[in-house]
PDB file of C-alpha atoms and ligand atoms in Angstrom:
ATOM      1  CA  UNK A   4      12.366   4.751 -11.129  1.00 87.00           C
ATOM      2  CA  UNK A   5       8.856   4.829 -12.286  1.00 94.00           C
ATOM      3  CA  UNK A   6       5.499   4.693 -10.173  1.00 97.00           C
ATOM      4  CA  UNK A   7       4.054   2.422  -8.615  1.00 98.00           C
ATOM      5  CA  UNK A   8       0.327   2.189  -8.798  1.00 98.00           C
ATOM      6  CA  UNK A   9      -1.310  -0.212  -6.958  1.00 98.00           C
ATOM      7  CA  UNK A  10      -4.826  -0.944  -6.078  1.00 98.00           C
ATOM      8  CA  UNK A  11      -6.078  -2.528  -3.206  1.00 98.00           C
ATOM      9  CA  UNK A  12      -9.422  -4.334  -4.039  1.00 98.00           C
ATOM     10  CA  UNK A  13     -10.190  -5.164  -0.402  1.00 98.00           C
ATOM     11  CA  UNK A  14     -13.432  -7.644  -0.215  1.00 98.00           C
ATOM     12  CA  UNK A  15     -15.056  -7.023  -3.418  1.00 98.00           C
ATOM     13  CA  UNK A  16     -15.546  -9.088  -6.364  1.00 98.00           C
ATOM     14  CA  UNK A  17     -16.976 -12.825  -7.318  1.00 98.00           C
ATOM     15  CA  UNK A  18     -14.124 -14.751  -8.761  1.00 98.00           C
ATOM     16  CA  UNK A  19     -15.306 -14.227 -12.079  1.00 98.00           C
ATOM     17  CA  UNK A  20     -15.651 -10.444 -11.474  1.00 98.00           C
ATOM     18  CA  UNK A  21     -12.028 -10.376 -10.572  1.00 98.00           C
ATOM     19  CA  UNK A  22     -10.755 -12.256 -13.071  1.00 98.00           C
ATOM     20  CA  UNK A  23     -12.610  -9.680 -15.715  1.00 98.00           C
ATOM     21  CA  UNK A  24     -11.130  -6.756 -13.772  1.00 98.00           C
ATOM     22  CA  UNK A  25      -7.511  -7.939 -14.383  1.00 98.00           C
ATOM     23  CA  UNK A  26      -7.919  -8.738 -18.023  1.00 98.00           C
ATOM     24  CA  UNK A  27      -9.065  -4.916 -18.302  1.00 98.00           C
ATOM     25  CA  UNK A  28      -6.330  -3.455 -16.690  1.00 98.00           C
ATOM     26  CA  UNK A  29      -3.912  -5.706 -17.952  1.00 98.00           C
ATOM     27  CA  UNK A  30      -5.321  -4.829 -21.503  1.00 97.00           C
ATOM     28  CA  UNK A  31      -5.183  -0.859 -20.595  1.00 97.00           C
ATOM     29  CA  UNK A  32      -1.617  -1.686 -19.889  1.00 96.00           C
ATOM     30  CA  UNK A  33       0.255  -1.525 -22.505  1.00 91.00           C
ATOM     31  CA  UNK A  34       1.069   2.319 -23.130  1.00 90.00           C
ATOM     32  CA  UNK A  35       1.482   2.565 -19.245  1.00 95.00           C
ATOM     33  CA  UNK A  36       4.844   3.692 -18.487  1.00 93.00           C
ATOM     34  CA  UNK A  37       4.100   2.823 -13.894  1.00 97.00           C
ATOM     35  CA  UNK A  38       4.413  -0.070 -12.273  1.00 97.00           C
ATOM     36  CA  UNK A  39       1.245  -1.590 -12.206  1.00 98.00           C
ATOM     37  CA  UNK A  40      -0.041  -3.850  -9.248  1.00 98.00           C
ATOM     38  CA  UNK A  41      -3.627  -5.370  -7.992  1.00 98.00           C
ATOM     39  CA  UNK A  42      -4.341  -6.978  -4.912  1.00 99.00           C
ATOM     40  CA  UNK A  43      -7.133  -9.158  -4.747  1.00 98.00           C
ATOM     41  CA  UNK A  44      -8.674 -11.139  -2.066  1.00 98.00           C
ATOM     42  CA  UNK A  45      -6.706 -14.171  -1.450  1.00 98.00           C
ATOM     43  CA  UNK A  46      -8.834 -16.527  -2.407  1.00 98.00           C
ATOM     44  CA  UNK A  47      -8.823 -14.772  -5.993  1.00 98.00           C
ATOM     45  CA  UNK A  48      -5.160 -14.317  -6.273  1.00 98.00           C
ATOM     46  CA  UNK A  49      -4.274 -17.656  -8.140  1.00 98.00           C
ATOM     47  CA  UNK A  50      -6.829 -16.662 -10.724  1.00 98.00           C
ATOM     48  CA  UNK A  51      -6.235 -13.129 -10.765  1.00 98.00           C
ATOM     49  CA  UNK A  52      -2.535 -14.050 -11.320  1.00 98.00           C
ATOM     50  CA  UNK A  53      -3.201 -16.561 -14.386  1.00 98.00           C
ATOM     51  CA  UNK A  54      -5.298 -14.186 -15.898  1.00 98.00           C
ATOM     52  CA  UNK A  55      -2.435 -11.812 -15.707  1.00 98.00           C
ATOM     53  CA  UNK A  56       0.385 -13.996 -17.073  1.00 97.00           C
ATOM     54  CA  UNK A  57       2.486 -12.349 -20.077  1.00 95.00           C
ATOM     55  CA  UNK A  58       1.294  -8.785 -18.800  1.00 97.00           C
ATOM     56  CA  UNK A  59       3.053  -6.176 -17.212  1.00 96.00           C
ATOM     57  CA  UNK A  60       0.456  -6.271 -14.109  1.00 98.00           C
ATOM     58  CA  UNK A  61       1.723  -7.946 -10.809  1.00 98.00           C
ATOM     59  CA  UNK A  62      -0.511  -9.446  -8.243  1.00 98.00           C
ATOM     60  CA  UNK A  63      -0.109  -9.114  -4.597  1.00 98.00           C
ATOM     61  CA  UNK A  64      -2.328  -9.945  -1.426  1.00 98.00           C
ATOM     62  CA  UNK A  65      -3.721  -7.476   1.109  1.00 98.00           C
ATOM     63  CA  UNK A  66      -2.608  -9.429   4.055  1.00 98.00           C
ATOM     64  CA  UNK A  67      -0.757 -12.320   5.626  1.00 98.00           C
ATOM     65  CA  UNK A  68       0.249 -14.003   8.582  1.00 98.00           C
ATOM     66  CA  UNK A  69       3.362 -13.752  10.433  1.00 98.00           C
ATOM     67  CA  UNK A  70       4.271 -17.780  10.318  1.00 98.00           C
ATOM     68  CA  UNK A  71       5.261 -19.447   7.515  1.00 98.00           C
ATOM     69  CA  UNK A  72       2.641 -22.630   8.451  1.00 98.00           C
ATOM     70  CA  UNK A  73       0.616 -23.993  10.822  1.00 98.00           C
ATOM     71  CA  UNK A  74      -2.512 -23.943  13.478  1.00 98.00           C
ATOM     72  CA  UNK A  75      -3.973 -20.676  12.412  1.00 98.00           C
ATOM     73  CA  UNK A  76      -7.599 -20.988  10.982  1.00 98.00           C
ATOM     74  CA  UNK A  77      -8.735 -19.116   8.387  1.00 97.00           C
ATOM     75  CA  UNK A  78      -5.068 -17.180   7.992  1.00 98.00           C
ATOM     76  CA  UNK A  79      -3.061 -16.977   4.834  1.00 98.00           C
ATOM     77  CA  UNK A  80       0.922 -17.519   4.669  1.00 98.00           C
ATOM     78  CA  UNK A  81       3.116 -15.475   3.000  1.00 98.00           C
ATOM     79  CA  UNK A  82       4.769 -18.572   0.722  1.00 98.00           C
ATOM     80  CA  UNK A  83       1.270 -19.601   0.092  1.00 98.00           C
ATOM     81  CA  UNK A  84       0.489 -16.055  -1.601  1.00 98.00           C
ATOM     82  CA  UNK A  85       4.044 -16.362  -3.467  1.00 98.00           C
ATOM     83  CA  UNK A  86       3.009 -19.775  -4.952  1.00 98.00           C
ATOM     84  CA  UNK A  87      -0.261 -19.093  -6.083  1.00 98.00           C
ATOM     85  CA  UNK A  88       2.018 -15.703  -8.175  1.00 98.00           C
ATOM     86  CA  UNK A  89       1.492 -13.128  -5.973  1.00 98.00           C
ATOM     87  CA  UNK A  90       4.845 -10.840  -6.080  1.00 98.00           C
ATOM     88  CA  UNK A  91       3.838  -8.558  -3.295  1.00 98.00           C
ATOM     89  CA  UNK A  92       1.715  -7.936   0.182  1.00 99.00           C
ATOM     90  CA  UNK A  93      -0.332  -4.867   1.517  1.00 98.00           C
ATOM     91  CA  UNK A  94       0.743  -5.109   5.144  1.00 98.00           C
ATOM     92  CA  UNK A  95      -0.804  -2.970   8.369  1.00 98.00           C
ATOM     93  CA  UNK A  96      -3.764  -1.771   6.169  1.00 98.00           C
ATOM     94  CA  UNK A  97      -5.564   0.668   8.459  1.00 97.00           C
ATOM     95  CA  UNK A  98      -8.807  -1.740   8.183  1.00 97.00           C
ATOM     96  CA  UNK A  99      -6.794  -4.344   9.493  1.00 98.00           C
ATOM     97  CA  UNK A 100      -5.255  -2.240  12.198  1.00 97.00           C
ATOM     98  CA  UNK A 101      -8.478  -0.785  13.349  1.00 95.00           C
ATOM     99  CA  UNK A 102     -10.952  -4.494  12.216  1.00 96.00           C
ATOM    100  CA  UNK A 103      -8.226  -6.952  13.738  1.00 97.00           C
ATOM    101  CA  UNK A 104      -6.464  -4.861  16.320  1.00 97.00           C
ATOM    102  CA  UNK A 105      -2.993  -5.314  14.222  1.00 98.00           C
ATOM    103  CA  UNK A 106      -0.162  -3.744  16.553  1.00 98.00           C
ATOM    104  CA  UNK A 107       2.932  -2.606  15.032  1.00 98.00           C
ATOM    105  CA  UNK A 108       4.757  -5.398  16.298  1.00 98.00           C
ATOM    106  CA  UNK A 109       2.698  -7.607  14.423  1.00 98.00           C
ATOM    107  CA  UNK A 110       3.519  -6.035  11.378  1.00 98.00           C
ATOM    108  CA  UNK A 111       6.924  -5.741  11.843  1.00 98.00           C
ATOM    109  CA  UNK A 112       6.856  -9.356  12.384  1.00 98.00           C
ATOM    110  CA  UNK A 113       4.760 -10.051   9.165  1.00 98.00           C
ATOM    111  CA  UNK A 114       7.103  -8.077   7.016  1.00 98.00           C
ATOM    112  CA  UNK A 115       9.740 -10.892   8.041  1.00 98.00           C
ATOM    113  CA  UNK A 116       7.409 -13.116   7.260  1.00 98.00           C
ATOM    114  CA  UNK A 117       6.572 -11.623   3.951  1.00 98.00           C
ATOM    115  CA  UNK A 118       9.983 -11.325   2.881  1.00 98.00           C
ATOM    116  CA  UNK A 119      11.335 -14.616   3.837  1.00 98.00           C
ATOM    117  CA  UNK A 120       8.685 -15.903   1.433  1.00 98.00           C
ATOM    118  CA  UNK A 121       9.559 -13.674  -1.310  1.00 98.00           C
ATOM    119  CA  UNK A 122       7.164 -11.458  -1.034  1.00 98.00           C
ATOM    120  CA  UNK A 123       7.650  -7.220  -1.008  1.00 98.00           C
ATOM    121  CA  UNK A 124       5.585  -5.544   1.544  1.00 98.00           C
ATOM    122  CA  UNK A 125       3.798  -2.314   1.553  1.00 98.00           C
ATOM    123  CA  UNK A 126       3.369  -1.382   5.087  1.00 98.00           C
ATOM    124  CA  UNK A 127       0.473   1.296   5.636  1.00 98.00           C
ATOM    125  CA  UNK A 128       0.802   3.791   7.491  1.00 98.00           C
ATOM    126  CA  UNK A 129      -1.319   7.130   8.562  1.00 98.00           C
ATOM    127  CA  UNK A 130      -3.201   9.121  11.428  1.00 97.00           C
ATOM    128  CA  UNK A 131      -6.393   9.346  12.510  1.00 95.00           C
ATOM    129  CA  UNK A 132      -8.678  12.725  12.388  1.00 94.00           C
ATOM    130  CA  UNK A 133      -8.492  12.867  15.961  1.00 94.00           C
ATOM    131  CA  UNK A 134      -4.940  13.017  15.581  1.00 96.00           C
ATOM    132  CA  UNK A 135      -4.386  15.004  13.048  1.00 94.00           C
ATOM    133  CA  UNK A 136      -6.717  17.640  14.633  1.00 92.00           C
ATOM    134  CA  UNK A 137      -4.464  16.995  18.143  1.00 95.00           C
ATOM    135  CA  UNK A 138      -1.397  18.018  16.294  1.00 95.00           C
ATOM    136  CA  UNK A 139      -0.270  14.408  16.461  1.00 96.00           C
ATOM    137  CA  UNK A 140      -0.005  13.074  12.784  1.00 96.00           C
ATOM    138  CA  UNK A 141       3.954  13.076  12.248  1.00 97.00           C
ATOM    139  CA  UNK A 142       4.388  11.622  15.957  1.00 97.00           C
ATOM    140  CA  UNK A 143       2.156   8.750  15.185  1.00 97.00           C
ATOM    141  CA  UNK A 144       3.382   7.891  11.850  1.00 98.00           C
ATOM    142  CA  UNK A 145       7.362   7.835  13.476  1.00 97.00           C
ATOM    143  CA  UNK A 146       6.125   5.523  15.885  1.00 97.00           C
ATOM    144  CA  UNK A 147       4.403   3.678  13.147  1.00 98.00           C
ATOM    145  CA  UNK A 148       7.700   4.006  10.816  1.00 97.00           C
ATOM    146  CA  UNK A 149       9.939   2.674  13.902  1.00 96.00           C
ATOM    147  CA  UNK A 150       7.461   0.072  15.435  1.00 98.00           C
ATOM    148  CA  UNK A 151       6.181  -1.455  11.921  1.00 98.00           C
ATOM    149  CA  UNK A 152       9.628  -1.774   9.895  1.00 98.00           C
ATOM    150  CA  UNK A 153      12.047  -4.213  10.401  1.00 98.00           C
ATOM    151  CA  UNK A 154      15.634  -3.539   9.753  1.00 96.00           C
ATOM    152  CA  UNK A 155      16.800  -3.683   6.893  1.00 95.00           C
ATOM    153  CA  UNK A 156      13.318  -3.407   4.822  1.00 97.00           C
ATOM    154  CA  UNK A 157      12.884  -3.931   1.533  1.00 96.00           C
ATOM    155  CA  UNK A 158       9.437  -2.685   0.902  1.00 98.00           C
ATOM    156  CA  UNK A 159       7.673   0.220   0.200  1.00 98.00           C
ATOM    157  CA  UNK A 160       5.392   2.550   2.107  1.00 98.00           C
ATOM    158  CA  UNK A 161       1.836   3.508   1.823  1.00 98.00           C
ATOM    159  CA  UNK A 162       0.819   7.211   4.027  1.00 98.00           C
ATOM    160  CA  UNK A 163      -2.305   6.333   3.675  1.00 97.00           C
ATOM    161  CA  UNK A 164      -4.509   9.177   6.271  1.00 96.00           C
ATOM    162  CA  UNK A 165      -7.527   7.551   7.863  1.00 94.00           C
ATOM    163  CA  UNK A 166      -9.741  10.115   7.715  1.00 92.00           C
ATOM    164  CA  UNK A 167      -9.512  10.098   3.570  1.00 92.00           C
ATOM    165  CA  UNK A 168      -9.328   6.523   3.093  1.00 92.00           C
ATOM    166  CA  UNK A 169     -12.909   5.981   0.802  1.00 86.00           C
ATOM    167  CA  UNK A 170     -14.062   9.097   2.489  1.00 89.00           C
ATOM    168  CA  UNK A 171     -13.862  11.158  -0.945  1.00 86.00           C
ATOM    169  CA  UNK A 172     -11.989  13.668   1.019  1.00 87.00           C
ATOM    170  CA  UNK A 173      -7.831  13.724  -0.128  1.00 86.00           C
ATOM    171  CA  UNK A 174      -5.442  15.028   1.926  1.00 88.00           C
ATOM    172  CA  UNK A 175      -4.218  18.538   0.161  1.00 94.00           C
ATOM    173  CA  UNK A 176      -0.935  18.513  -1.872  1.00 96.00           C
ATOM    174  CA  UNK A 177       0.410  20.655   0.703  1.00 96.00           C
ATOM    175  CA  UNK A 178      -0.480  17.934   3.668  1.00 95.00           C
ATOM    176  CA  UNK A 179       0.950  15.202   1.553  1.00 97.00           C
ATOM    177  CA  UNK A 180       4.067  16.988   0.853  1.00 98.00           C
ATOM    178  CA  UNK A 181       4.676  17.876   4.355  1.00 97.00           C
ATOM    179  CA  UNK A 182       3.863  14.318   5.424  1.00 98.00           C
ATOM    180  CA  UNK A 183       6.015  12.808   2.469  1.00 98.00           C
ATOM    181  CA  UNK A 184       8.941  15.104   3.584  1.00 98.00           C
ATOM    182  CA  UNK A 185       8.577  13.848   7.097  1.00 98.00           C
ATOM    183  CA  UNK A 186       8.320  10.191   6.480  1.00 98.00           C
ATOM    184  CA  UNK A 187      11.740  10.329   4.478  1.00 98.00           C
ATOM    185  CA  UNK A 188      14.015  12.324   7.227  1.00 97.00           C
ATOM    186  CA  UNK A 189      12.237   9.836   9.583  1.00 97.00           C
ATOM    187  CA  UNK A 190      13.676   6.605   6.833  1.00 97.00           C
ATOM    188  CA  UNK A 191      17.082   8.129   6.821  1.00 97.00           C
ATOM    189  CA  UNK A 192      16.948   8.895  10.488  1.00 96.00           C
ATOM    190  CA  UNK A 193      16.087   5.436  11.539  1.00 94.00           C
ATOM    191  CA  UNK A 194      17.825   3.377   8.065  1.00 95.00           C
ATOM    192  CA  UNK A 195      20.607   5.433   7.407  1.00 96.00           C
ATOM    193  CA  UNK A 196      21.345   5.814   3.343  1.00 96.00           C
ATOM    194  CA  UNK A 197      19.238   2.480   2.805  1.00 96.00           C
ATOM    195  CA  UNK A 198      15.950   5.034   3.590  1.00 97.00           C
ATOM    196  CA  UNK A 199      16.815   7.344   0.926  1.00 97.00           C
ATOM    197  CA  UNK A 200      15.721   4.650  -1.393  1.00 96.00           C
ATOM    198  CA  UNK A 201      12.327   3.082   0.428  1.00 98.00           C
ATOM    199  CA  UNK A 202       9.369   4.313  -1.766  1.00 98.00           C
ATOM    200  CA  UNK A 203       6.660   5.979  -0.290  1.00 98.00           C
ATOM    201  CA  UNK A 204       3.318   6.029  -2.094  1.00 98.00           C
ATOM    202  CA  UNK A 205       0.369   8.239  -1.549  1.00 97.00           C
ATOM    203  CA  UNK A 206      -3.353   6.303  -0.885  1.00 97.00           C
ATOM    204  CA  UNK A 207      -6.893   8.338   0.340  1.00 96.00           C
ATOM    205  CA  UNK A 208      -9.525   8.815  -2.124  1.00 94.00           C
ATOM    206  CA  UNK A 209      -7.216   9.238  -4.964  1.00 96.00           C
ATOM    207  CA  UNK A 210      -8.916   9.416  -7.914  1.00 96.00           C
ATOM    208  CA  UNK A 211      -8.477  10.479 -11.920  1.00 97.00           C
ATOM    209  CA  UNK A 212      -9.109  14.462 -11.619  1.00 97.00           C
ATOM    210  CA  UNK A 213      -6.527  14.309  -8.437  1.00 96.00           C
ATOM    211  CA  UNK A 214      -4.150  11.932  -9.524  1.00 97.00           C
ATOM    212  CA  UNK A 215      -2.023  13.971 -11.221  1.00 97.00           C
ATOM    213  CA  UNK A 216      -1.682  16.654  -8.969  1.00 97.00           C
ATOM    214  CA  UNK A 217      -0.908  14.224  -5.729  1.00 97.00           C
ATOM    215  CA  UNK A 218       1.371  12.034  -8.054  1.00 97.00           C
ATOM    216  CA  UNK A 219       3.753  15.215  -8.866  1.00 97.00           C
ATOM    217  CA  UNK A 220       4.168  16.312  -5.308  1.00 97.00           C
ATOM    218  CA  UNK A 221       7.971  15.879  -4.031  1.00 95.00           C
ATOM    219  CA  UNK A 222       9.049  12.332  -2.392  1.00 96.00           C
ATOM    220  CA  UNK A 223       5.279  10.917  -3.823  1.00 98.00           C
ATOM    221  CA  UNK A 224       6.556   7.444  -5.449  1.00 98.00           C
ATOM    222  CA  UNK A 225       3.186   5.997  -6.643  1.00 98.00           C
ATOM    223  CA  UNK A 226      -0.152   5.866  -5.202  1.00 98.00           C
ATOM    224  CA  UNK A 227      -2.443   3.507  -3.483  1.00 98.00           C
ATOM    225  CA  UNK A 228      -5.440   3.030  -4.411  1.00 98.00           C
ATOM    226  CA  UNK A 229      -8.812   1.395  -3.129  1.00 97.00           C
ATOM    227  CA  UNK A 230     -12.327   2.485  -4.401  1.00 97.00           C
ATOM    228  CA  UNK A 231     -11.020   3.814  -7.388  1.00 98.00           C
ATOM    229  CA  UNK A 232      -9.035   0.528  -8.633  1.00 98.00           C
ATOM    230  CA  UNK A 233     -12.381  -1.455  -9.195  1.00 98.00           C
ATOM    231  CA  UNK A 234     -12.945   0.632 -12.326  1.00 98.00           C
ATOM    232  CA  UNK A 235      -9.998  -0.816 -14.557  1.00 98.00           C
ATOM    233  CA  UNK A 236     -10.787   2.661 -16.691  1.00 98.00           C
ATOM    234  CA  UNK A 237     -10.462   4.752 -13.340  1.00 98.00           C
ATOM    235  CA  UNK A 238      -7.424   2.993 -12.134  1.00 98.00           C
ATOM    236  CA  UNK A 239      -5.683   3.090 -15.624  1.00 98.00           C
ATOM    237  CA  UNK A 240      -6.548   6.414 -15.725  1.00 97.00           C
ATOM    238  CA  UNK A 241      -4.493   7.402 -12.744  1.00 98.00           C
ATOM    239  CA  UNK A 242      -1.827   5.005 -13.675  1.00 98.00           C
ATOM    240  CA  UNK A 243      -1.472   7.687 -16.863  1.00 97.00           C
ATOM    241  CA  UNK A 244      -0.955  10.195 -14.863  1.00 96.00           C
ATOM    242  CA  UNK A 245       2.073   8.535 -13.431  1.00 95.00           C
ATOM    243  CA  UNK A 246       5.860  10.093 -13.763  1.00 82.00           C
ATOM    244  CA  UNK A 247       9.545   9.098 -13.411  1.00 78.00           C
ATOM    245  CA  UNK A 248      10.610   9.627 -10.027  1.00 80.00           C
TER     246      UNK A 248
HETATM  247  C1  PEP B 326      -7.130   2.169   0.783  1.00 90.79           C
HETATM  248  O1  PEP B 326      -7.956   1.656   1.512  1.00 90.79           O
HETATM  249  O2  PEP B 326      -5.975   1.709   0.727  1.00 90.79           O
HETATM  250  C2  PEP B 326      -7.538   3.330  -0.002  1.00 90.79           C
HETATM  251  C3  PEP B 326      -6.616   4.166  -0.367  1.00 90.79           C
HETATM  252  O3  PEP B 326      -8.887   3.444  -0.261  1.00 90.79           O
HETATM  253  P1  PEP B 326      -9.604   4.617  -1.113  1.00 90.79           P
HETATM  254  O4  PEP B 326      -8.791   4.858  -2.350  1.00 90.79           O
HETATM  255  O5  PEP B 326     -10.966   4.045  -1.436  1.00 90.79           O
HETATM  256  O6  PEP B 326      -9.659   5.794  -0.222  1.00 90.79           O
END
């Protein structure tokens, strides 16, 4: 299976700024051998997704809400990301766990949501400093794993560490390994043989001179990436250092 890079654009760029983005990476594309994804704001994603027709780059959101419809102002839908061409959704983001006090219930229930519309999530997932300091980090992330993730899931996962998330500080290869290794036995603990095959991709600060280092440790699927993926050179740049997994 290859890679999947995808980058997570947060709230940045003017529609026509996005728009531009996505015609760079989609022309970088071509001798890219990962899956390539970017996740605009929502209000970009129709645009971002036309501008991306015929290429091998998909579009997803960063968030959406857990009912299909209804009284909910200023939220997005899942089937209204999947029919403006978005293919997949970030889901439990740390900013939106920390910003909008997202529970793991809540994201359990959006992942529903996400895939009755179509949609694959990629559920975030990661401790804080504090925790990590406390000895904590693989507790948390469990409890993340078991609370977030409905049964079955069909999505991927993002360990995504707080403390490196557009900090410029990665976690080492070493911590990510560990981690990784963790966050599988916890999959097949919890789904059985189904977890062997839920992809789990690396995100904190990753950037081209560290890319390919994080992207060959063990049980590392792809990488998300934030800062980096405004730079259509940067971002195609870690894309290329991308492998079969
Ligand atoms: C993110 O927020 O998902 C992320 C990984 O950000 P950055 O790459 O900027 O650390």
């Amino acid at each position: 299976m290859r890679q999947l890079i995808a980058g997570n654009w947060k709230m940045n760029c003017l529609s026509a700024e996005a728009v531009a983005l996505a015609k760079d990476v989609a022309a970088g594309a071509g001798d890219i051998q990962a899956e390539l994804l970017v996740c605009p704001v929502a209000l970009h994603v129709a645009a971002v997704a036309q501008a991306l027709k015929g290429s091998t780059v998909a579009v997803g959101g960063q968030d959406c809400h857990q009912e299909a419809k209804g009284a909910h102002t200023g939220d997005i839908a899942a089937p209204m990301l999947a029919d403006v061409g978005a293919a997949w959704v970030i889901l439990g983001h740390s900013e939106r766990r920390q910003n909008h006090g997202e529970t793991d219930e809540l994201v359990r229930e959006k992942c529903l949501a996400a895939a009755a519309a179509g949609l694959t999530p990629i559920v975030c997932v990661g401790e804080t400093e504090e925790q990590r300091v406390g000895g904590q980090e693989t507790e948390v992330v469990g409890w993340q794993i078991s609370g977030s993730l409905p049964k079955p899931f069909n999505g991927v996962i993002a360990y995504e560490p707080l403390w490196a998330i557009g900090t410029g500080r990665t976690a080492t290869e070493q911590d990510v390994a560990n981690m990784h290794a963790f966050i599988r036995e916890e999959l097949v603990r919890q789904f059985g043989e189904a977890g062997r095959g839920i992809r789990i991709l690396y995100g904190g600060s990753v950037r081209p001179a560290n890319a390919p280092g994080l992207l060959a440790v063990p049980e590392v699927a792809g990488a998300l990436v934030g800062g980096a993926s405004l730079n259509a050179a940067d971002f195609l740049a870690i894309a290329r250092a991308a492998r079969s997994v």
